[in-house]
Coordinates of C-alpha atoms and ligand atoms in Angstrom, one line a residue:
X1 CA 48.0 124.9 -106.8
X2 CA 48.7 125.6 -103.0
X3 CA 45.6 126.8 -101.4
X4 CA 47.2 127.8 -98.3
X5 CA 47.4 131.5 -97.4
X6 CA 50.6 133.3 -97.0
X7 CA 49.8 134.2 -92.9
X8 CA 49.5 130.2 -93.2
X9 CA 52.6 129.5 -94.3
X10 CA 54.1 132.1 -91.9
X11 CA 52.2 130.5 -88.8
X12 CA 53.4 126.7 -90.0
X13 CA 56.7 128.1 -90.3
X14 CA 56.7 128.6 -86.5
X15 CA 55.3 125.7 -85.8
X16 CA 57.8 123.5 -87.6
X17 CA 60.5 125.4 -86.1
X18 CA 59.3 124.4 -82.6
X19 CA 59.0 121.1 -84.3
X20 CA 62.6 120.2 -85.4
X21 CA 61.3 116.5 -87.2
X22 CA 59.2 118.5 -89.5
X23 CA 60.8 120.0 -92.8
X24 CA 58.7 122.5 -94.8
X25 CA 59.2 122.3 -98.4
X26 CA 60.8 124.3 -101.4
X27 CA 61.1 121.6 -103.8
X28 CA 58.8 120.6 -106.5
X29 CA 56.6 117.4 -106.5
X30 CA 58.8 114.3 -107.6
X31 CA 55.5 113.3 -109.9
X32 CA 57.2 110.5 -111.4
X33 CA 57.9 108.7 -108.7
X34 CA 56.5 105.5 -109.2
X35 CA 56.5 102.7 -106.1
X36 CA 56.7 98.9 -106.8
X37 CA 55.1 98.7 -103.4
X38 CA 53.0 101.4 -101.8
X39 CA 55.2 103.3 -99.3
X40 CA 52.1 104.1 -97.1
X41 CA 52.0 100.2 -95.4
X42 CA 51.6 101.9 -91.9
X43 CA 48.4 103.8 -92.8
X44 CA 47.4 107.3 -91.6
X45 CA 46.7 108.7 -88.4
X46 CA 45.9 112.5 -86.8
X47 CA 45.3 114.0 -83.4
X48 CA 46.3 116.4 -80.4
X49 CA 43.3 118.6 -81.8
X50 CA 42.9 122.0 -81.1
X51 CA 40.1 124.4 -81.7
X52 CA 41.8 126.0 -84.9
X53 CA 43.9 123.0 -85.9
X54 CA 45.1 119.3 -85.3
X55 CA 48.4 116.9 -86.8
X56 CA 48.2 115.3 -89.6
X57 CA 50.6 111.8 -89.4
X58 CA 51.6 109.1 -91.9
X59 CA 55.5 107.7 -92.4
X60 CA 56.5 105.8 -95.2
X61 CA 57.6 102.5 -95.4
X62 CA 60.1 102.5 -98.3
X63 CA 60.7 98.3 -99.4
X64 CA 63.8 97.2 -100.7
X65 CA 63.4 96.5 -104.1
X66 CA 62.1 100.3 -104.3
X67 CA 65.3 101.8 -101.7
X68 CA 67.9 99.6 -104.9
X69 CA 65.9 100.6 -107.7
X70 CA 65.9 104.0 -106.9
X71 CA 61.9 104.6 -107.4
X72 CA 62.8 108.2 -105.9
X73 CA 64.1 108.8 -109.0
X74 CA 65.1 112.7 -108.5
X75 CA 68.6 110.6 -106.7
X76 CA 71.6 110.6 -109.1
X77 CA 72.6 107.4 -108.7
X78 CA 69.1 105.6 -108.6
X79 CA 69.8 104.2 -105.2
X80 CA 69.0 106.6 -102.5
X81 CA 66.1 107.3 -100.9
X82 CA 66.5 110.9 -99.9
X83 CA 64.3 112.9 -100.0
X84 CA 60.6 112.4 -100.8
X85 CA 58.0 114.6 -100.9
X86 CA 54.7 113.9 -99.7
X87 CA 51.5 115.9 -100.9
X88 CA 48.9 115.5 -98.2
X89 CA 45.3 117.4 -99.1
X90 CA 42.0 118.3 -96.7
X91 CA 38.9 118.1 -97.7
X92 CA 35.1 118.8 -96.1
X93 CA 33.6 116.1 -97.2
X94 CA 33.9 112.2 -97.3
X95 CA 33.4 111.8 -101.0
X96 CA 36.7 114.3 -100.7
X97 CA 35.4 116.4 -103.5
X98 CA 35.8 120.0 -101.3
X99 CA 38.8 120.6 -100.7
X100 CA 39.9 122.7 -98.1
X101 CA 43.8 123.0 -97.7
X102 CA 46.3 121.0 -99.9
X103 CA 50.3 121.0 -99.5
X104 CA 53.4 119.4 -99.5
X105 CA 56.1 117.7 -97.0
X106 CA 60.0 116.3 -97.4
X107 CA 60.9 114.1 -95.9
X108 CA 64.1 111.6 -95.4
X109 CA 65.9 109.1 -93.4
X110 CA 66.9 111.0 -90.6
X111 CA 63.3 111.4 -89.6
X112 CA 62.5 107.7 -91.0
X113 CA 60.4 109.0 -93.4
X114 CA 57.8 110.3 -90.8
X115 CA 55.4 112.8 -92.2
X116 CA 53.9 115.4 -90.1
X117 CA 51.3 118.2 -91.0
X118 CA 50.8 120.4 -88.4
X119 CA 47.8 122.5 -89.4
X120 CA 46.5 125.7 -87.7
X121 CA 43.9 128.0 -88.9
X122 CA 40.9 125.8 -89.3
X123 CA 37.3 126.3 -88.5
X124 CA 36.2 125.0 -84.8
X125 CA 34.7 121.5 -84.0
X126 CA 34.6 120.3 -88.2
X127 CA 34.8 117.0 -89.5
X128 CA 37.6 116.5 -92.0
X129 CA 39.2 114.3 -94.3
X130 CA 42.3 113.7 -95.0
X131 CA 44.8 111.4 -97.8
X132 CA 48.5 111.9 -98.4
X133 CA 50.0 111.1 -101.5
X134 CA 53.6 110.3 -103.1
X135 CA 54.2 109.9 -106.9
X136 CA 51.8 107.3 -107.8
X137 CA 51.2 106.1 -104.5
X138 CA 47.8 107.1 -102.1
X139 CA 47.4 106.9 -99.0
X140 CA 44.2 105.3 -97.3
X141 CA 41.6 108.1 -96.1
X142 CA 41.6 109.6 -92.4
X143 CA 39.2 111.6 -91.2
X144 CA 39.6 114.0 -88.1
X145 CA 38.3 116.9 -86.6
X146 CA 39.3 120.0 -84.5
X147 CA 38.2 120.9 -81.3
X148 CA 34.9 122.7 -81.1
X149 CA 36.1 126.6 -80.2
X150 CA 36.9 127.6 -76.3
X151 CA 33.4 128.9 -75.7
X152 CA 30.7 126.7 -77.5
X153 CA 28.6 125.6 -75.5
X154 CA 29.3 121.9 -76.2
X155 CA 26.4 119.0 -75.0
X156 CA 28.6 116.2 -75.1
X157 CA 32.0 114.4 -75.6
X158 CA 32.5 110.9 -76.2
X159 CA 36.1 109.5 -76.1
X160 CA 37.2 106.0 -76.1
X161 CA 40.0 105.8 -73.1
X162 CA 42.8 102.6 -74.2
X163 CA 46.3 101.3 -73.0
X164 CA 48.2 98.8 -72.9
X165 CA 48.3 96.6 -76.3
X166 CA 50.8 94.1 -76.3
X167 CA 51.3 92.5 -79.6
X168 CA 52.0 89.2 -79.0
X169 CA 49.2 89.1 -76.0
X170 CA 46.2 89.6 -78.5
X171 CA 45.0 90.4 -81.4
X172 CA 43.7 94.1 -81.6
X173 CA 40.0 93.5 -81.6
X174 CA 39.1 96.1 -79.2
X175 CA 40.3 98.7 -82.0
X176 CA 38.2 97.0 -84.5
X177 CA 35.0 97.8 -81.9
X178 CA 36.1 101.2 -81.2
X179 CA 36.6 102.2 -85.0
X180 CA 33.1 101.6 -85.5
X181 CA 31.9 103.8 -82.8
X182 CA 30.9 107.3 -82.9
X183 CA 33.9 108.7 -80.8
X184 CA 35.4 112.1 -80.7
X185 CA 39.2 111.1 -80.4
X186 CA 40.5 107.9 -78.7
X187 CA 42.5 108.5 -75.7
X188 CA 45.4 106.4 -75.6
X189 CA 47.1 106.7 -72.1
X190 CA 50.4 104.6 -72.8
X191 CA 52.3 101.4 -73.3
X192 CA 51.5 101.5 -77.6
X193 CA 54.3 99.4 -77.9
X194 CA 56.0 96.6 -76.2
X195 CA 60.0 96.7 -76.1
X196 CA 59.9 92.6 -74.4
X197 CA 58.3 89.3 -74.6
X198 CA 57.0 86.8 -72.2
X199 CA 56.6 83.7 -73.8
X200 CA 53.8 82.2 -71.9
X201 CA 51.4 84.8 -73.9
X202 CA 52.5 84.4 -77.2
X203 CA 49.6 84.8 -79.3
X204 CA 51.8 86.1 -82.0
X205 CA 55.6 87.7 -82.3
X206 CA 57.6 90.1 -82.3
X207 CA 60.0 90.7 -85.1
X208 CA 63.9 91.4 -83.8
X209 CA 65.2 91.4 -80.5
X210 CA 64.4 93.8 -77.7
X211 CA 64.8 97.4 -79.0
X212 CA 68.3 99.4 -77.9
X213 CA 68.2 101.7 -80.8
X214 CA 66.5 104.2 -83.2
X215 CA 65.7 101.5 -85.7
X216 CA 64.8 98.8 -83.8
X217 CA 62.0 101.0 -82.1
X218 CA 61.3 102.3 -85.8
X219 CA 60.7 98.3 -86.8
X220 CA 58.9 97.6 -83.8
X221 CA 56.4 100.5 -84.4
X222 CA 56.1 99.3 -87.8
X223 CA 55.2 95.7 -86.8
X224 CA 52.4 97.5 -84.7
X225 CA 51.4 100.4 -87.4
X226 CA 51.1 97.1 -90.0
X227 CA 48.0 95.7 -88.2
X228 CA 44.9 96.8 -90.0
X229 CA 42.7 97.5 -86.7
X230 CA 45.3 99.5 -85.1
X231 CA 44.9 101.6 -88.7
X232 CA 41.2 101.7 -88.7
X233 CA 41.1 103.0 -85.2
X234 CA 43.9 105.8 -86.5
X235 CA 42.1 106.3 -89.5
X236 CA 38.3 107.1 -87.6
X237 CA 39.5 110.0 -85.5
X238 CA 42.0 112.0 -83.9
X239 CA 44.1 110.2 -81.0
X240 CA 45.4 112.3 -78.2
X241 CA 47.8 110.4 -76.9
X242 CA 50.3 110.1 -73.6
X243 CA 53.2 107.5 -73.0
X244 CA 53.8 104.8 -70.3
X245 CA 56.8 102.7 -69.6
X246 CA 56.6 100.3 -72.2
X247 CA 57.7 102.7 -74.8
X248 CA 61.1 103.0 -73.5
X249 CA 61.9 99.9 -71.3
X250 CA 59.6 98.5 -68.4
X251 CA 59.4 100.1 -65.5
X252 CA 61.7 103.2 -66.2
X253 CA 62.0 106.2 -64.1
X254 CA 63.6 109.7 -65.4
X255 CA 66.8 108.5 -65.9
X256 CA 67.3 105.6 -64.7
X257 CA 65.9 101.8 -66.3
X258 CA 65.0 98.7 -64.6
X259 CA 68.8 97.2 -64.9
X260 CA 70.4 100.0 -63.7
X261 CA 72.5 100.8 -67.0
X262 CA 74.4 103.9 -66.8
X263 CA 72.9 107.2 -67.3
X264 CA 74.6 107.9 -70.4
X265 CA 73.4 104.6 -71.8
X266 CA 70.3 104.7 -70.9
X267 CA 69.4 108.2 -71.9
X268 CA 71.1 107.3 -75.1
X269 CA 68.2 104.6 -75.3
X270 CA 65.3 106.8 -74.2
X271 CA 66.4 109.5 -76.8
X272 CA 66.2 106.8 -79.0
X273 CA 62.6 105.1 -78.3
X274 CA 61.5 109.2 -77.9
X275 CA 62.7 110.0 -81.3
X276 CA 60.9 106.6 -82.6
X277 CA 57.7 107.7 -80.5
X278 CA 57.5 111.0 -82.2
X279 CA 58.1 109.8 -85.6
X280 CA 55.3 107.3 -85.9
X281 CA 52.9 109.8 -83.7
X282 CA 50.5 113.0 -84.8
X283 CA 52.4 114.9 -82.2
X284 CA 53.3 118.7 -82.6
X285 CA 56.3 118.8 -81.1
X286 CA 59.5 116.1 -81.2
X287 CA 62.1 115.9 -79.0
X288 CA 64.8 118.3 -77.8
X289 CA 68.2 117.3 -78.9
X290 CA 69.6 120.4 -77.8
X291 CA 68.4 119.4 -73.9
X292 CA 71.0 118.5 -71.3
X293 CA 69.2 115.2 -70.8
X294 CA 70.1 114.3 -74.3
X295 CA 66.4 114.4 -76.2
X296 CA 63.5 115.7 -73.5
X297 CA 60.5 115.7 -74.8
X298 CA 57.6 117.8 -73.6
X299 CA 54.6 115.5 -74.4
X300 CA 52.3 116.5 -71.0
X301 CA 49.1 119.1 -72.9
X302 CA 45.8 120.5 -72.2
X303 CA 43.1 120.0 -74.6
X304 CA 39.6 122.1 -74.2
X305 CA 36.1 120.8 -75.5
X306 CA 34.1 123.8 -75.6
X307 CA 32.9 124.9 -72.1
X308 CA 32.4 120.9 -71.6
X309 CA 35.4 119.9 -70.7
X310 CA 39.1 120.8 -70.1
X311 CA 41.7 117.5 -70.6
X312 CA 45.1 117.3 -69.1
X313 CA 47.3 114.6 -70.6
X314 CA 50.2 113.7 -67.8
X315 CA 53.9 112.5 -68.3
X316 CA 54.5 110.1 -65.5
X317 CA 57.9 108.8 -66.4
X318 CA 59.9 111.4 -67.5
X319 CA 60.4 113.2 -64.8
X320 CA 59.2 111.2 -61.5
X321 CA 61.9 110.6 -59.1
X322 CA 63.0 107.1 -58.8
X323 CA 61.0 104.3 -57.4
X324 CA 60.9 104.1 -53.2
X325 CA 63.0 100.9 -51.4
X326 CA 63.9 99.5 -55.0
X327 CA 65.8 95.8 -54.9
X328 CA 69.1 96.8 -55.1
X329 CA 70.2 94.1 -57.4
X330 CA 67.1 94.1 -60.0
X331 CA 66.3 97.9 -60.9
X332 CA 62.2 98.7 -61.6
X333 CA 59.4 98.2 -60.0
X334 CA 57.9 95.8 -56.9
X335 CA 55.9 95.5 -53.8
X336 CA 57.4 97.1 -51.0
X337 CA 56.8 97.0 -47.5
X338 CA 57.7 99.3 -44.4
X339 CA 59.4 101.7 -46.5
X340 CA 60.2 105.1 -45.1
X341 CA 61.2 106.2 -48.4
X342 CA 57.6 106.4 -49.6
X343 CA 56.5 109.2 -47.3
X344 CA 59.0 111.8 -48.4
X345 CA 57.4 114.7 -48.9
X346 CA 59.7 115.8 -51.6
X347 CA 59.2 113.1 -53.8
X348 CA 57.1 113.1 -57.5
X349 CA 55.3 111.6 -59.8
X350 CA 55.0 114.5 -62.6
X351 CA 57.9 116.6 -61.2
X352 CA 57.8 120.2 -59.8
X353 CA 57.5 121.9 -63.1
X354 CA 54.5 119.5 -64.5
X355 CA 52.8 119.2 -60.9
X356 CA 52.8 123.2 -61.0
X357 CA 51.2 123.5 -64.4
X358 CA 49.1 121.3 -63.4
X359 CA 47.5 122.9 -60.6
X360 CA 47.6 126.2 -62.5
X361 CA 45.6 124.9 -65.0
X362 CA 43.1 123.1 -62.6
X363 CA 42.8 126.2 -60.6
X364 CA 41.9 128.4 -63.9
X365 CA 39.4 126.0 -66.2
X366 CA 35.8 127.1 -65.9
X367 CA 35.2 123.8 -67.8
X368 CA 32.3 121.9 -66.6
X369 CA 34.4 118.8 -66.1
X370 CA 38.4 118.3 -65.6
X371 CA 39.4 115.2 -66.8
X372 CA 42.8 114.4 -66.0
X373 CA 44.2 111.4 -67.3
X374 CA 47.8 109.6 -66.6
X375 CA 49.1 106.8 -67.3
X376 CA 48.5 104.4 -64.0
X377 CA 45.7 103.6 -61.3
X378 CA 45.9 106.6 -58.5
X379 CA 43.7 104.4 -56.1
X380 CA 44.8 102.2 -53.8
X381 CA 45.7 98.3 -54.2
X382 CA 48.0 98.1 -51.3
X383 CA 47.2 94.5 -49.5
X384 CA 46.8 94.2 -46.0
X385 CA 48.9 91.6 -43.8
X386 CA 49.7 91.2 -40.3
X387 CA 53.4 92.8 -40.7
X388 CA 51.7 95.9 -42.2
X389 CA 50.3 97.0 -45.7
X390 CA 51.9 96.5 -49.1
X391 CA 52.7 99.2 -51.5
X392 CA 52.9 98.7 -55.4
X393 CA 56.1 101.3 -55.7
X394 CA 55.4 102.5 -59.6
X395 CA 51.9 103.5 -59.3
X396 CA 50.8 106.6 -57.0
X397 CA 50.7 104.0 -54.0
X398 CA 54.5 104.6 -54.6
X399 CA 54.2 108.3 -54.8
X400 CA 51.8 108.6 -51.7
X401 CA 52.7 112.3 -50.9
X402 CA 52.8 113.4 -54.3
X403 CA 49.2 112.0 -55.1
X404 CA 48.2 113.3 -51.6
X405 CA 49.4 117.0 -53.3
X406 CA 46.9 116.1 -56.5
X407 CA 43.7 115.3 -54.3
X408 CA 44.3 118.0 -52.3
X409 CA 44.4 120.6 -54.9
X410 CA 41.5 119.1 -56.4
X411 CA 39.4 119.2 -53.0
X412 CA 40.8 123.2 -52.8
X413 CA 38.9 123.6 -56.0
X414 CA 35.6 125.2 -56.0
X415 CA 33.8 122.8 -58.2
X416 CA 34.9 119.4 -58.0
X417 CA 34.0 117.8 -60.9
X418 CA 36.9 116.1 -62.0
X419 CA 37.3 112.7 -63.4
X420 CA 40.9 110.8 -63.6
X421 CA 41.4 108.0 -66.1
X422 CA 43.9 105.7 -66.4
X423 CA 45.6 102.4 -67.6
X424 CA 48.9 100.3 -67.5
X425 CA 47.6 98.1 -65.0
X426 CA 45.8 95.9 -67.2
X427 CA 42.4 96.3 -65.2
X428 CA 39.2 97.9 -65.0
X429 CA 38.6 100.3 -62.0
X430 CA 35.7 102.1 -60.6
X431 CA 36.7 104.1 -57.3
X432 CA 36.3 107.7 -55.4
X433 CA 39.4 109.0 -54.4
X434 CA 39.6 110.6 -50.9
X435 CA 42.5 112.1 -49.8
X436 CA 43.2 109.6 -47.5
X437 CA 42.5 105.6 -49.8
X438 CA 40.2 103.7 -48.3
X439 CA 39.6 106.0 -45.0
X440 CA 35.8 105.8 -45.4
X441 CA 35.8 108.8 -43.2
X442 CA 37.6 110.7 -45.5
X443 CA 36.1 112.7 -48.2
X444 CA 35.8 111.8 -51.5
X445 CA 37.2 114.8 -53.7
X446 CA 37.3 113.1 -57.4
X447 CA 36.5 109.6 -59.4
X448 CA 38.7 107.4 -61.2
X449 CA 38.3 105.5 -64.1
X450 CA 41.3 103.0 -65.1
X451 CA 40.7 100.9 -68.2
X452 CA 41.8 97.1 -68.8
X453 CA 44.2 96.8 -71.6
X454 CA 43.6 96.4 -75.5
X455 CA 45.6 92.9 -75.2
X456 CA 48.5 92.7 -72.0
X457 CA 47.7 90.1 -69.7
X458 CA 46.7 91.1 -66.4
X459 CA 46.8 90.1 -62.5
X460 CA 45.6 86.7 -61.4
X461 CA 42.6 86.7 -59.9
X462 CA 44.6 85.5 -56.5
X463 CA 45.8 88.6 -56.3
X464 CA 43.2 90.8 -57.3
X465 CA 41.0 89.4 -54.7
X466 CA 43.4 90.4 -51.8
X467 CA 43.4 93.5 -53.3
X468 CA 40.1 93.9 -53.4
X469 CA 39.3 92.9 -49.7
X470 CA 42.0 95.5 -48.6
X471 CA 40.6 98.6 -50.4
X472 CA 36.9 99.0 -49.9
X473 CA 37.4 101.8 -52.1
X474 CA 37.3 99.8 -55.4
X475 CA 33.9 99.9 -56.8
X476 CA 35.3 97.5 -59.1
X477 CA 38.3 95.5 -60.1
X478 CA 38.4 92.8 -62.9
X479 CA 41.5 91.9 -64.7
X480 CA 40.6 89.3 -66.4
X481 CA 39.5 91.2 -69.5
X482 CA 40.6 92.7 -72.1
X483 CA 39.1 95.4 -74.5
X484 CA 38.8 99.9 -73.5
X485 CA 36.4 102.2 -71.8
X486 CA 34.0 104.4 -73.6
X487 CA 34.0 107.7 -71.3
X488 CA 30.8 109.8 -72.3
X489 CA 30.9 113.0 -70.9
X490 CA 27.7 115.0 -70.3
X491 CA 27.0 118.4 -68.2
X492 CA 25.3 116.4 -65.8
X493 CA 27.1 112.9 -66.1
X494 CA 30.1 111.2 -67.2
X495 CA 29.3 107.9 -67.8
X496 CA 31.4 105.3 -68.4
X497 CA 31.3 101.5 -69.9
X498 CA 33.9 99.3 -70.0
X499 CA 33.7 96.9 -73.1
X500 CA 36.1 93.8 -73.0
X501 CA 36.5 90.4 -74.3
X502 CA 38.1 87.3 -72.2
X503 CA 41.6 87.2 -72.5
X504 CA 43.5 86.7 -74.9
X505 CA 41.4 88.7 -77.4
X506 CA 41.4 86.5 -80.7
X507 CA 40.0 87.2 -84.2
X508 CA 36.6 85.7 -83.6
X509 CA 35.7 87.2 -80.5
X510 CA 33.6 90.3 -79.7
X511 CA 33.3 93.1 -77.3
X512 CA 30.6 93.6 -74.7
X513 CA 30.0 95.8 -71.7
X514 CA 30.9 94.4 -68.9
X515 CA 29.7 97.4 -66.4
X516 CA 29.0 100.7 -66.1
X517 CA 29.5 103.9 -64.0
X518 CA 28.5 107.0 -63.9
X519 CA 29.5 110.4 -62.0
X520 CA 27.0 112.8 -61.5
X521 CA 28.0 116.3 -61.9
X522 CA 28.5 117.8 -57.9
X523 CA 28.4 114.5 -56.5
X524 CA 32.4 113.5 -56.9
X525 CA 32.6 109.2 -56.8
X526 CA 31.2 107.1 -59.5
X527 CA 28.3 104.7 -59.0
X528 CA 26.8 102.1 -61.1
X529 CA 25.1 103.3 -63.9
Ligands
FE601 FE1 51.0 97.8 -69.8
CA602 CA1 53.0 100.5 -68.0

């Protein structure tokens, strides 16, 4: 019996039109189905909450023996796979015994058996959980929330702020620590997976080659979705989620990859890795086949707690322009030097569209805080030497004009209490931002907080210390750590510890604060809490 209102049906309908991987479902419930091996190996996930809804995820992992032996046994000829219906049901409660909304998703191959619920209409700021299930297979048990509603006047928000988790670097122990907190959604600010190796961290491996196509990325987010910490983290709360690089290929700008393929091939790749993104994330919207870039996908959001907080979540590769003074025989990123390029004003990191929505939306939230996060470090770590200063060309130091456009609008605002957090460069950093880095007679219009990685290896200590001696505006700077930040967010203080382990993170170790900050409200710049 479907629970779900007619008007809810209607509304979903709309949804899943603006979400072209998502199939609604006329068919009846394959009941029979039985699985030699439970299809749901990859777990359960949810997020991108809203105060009336939030995305219920899981995608099925169909073995062998079950694909030849045709345990979807509405197929004719036993052997196919196509399609499966997935019942997925809401409840109130943990011990799942009030239910609150129940229906049912097909699936198929050309999705890779992605599953994902959209669901609008729910009460504000509720606890929820959540199971899916397919013929005599259940899934494990998520739970999730929504958003509390636009104007509650909301005391606190506490978010766990991630990146960077190569596999092979570590094992995922930092998502063990986190599942066990009490966290209102993890923020996870890009590179989920890895598409290469470096063998001198192998801590474990990858299966398969470097990814080119749909289903390599598709087995490569499976090898990740198997590890049981990366599922209990899933499985705790909602994830709101933004994408780096390391999705794609490293270092990629727009159009353009770090070996200078052709535009048709790479774009051919990226529609690829987008399509696999979106398929094993609780997104609401998939790519754009229809777009001229071959598969754009609008992933940059806003997310509102209560009168607390208003969250922008940026896309910083999609539509940058490329990086400044690049090597002309070895595409991506480096260190660059006396490069004119850097200071053209026209240049971006978010593109004109994004950048505009951006400063739209900081312009009009009456939010007590505006946390914006992206995916890399907007401070400074260019190194000072006697033929002039260094610049790191894919972070904002490559972007210098753009990121001079960001702080300005911040310091237009008329409350400046906003917060940036960050990852990808495998580090933690505490630091004001002035409009002009590490002018200490310039004013500080906003605080950043960039957390280490879950596993990547980071900087040697070498080179971190240079970079420390050339920017007196970073607080702190350790990459020698690995683990995420917990960002708790206050009307009076955002404070913010980062929890880490030595590096490489194994199976015995633990997690531990090593510092803290804090940002008082009207006082932009964080200082040791
Ligand atoms: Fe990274
Ligand atoms: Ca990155």
């Amino acid at each position: 019996m479907l629970n779900t209102t007619r008007r809810q049906w209607q509304r979903q309908a709309i949804a899943l039109a603006l979400a072209p991987w998502c199939l609604p479902i006329a068919q009846p419930q394959d009941v029979a189905r039985h699985w030699k091996t439970s299809p749901f190996a990859l777990g359960v996930a949810s997020g991108s909450p809203r105060a009336d809804g939030v995305v219920l995820w899981t995608r099925l992992l169909i073995d062998e023996a079950d694909r030849r032996t045709g345990a979807n046994s509405g197929a004719a000829n036993g052997s196919v796979a196509d399609p499966v219906t997935v019942r997925w049901e809401l409840f109130a409660d943990d011990a799942m015994r009030q239910l609150v909304r129940q229906g049912q998703v097909v699936t198929d191959a050309t999705r890779g058996h992605s599953v994902h619920v959209p669901l609008r209409d729910l009460p504000a700021g509720r606890d929820y959980w959540y199971r899916f299930t397919c013929g005599d297979a259940t899934s494990a048990v998520g739970r999730t929330r929504t958003a509390p509603a636009a104007d509650a006047p909301v005391q606190r928000l506490r978010l766990a702020l991630a990146s960077c988790q190569h596999f092979e670097q570590g094992q995922y122990i930092a998502h063990r620590d986190m599942a066990e907190q009490s966290l209102d959604f993890v923020l996870f600010v890009g590179d989920y997976i890895y598409e290469s190796s470096n063998p001198r961290f192998l801590v474990r491996q990858h299966e398969g080659p470097e990814p080119m196509t749909l289903e390599a990325y598709r087995q490569r987010y499976a090898q990740y979705k198997r590890d049981p910490w990366l599922q209990a983290s899933h499985a705790a709360r909602p994830w709101v989620l933004m994408w780096d690089d390391h999705e794609v290929v490293n270092d990629y700008a727009n159009d353009r990859d770090n070996r200078y393929s052709s535009r048709e091939v790479f774009l051919a790749r990226r529609a690829a890795a987008y399509q696999a993104y979106f398929e094993h994330q609780p997104l609401w919207i998939g790519p754009d086949l229809t777009s001229p870039a071959r598969a754009s996908m609008r992933l940059y959001d806003r997310l509102s707690w209560g009168t607390l907080a208003d969250v922008w979540t940026l896309d910083c590769r999609q539509y940058r322009d490329y990086q400044a003074c690049p090597d002309p025989l070895k595409g991506g990123a480096r260190t660059v030097m006396n490069c004119a390029e850097l200071d053209e004003p026209a240049r971006s990191m978010l593109g004109r569209e994004q950048e505009a929505w951006l400063g739209e939306g900081l312009r009009a939230s009456r939010a007590r805080w505006r946390l914006i996060a992206q995916s890399t470090q907007i401070s400074s770590t260019s190194i000072a030497t006697p033929l002039g200063r260094t610049a790191f060309n894919d972070a904002w130091d490559g972007y210098p004009q753009a990121r001079l456009r960001l702080l300005q609008t911040i310091a237009d605002l008329p409350e400046r209490n906003v917060v940036t957090l960050g990852g990808d460069v495998h580090m933690n950093v505490a630091a004001p931002l002035r409009l002009r880095p590490g002018d200490l007679s310039s004013p500080v219009v906003a605080s950043e907080l960039v957390t280490t990685s879950i596993t990547s290896r980071g900087l040697s200590e070498n080179i971190l210390s240079l970079i420390r001696s050339s920017n007196p505006d970073l607080l702190h700077a350790r990459s020698d750590e690995r683990g995420y930040t917990v960002v708790d967010v206050r009307p009076d203080v955002v404070r913010a510890e980062f929890r880490t382990t030595p590096h490489p993170a194994g199976t015995q170790d633990s997690l531990s604060v090593q510092a803290a900050f804090q940002v008082l409200a009207g006082r932009p710049g964080p200082v040791p809490a």
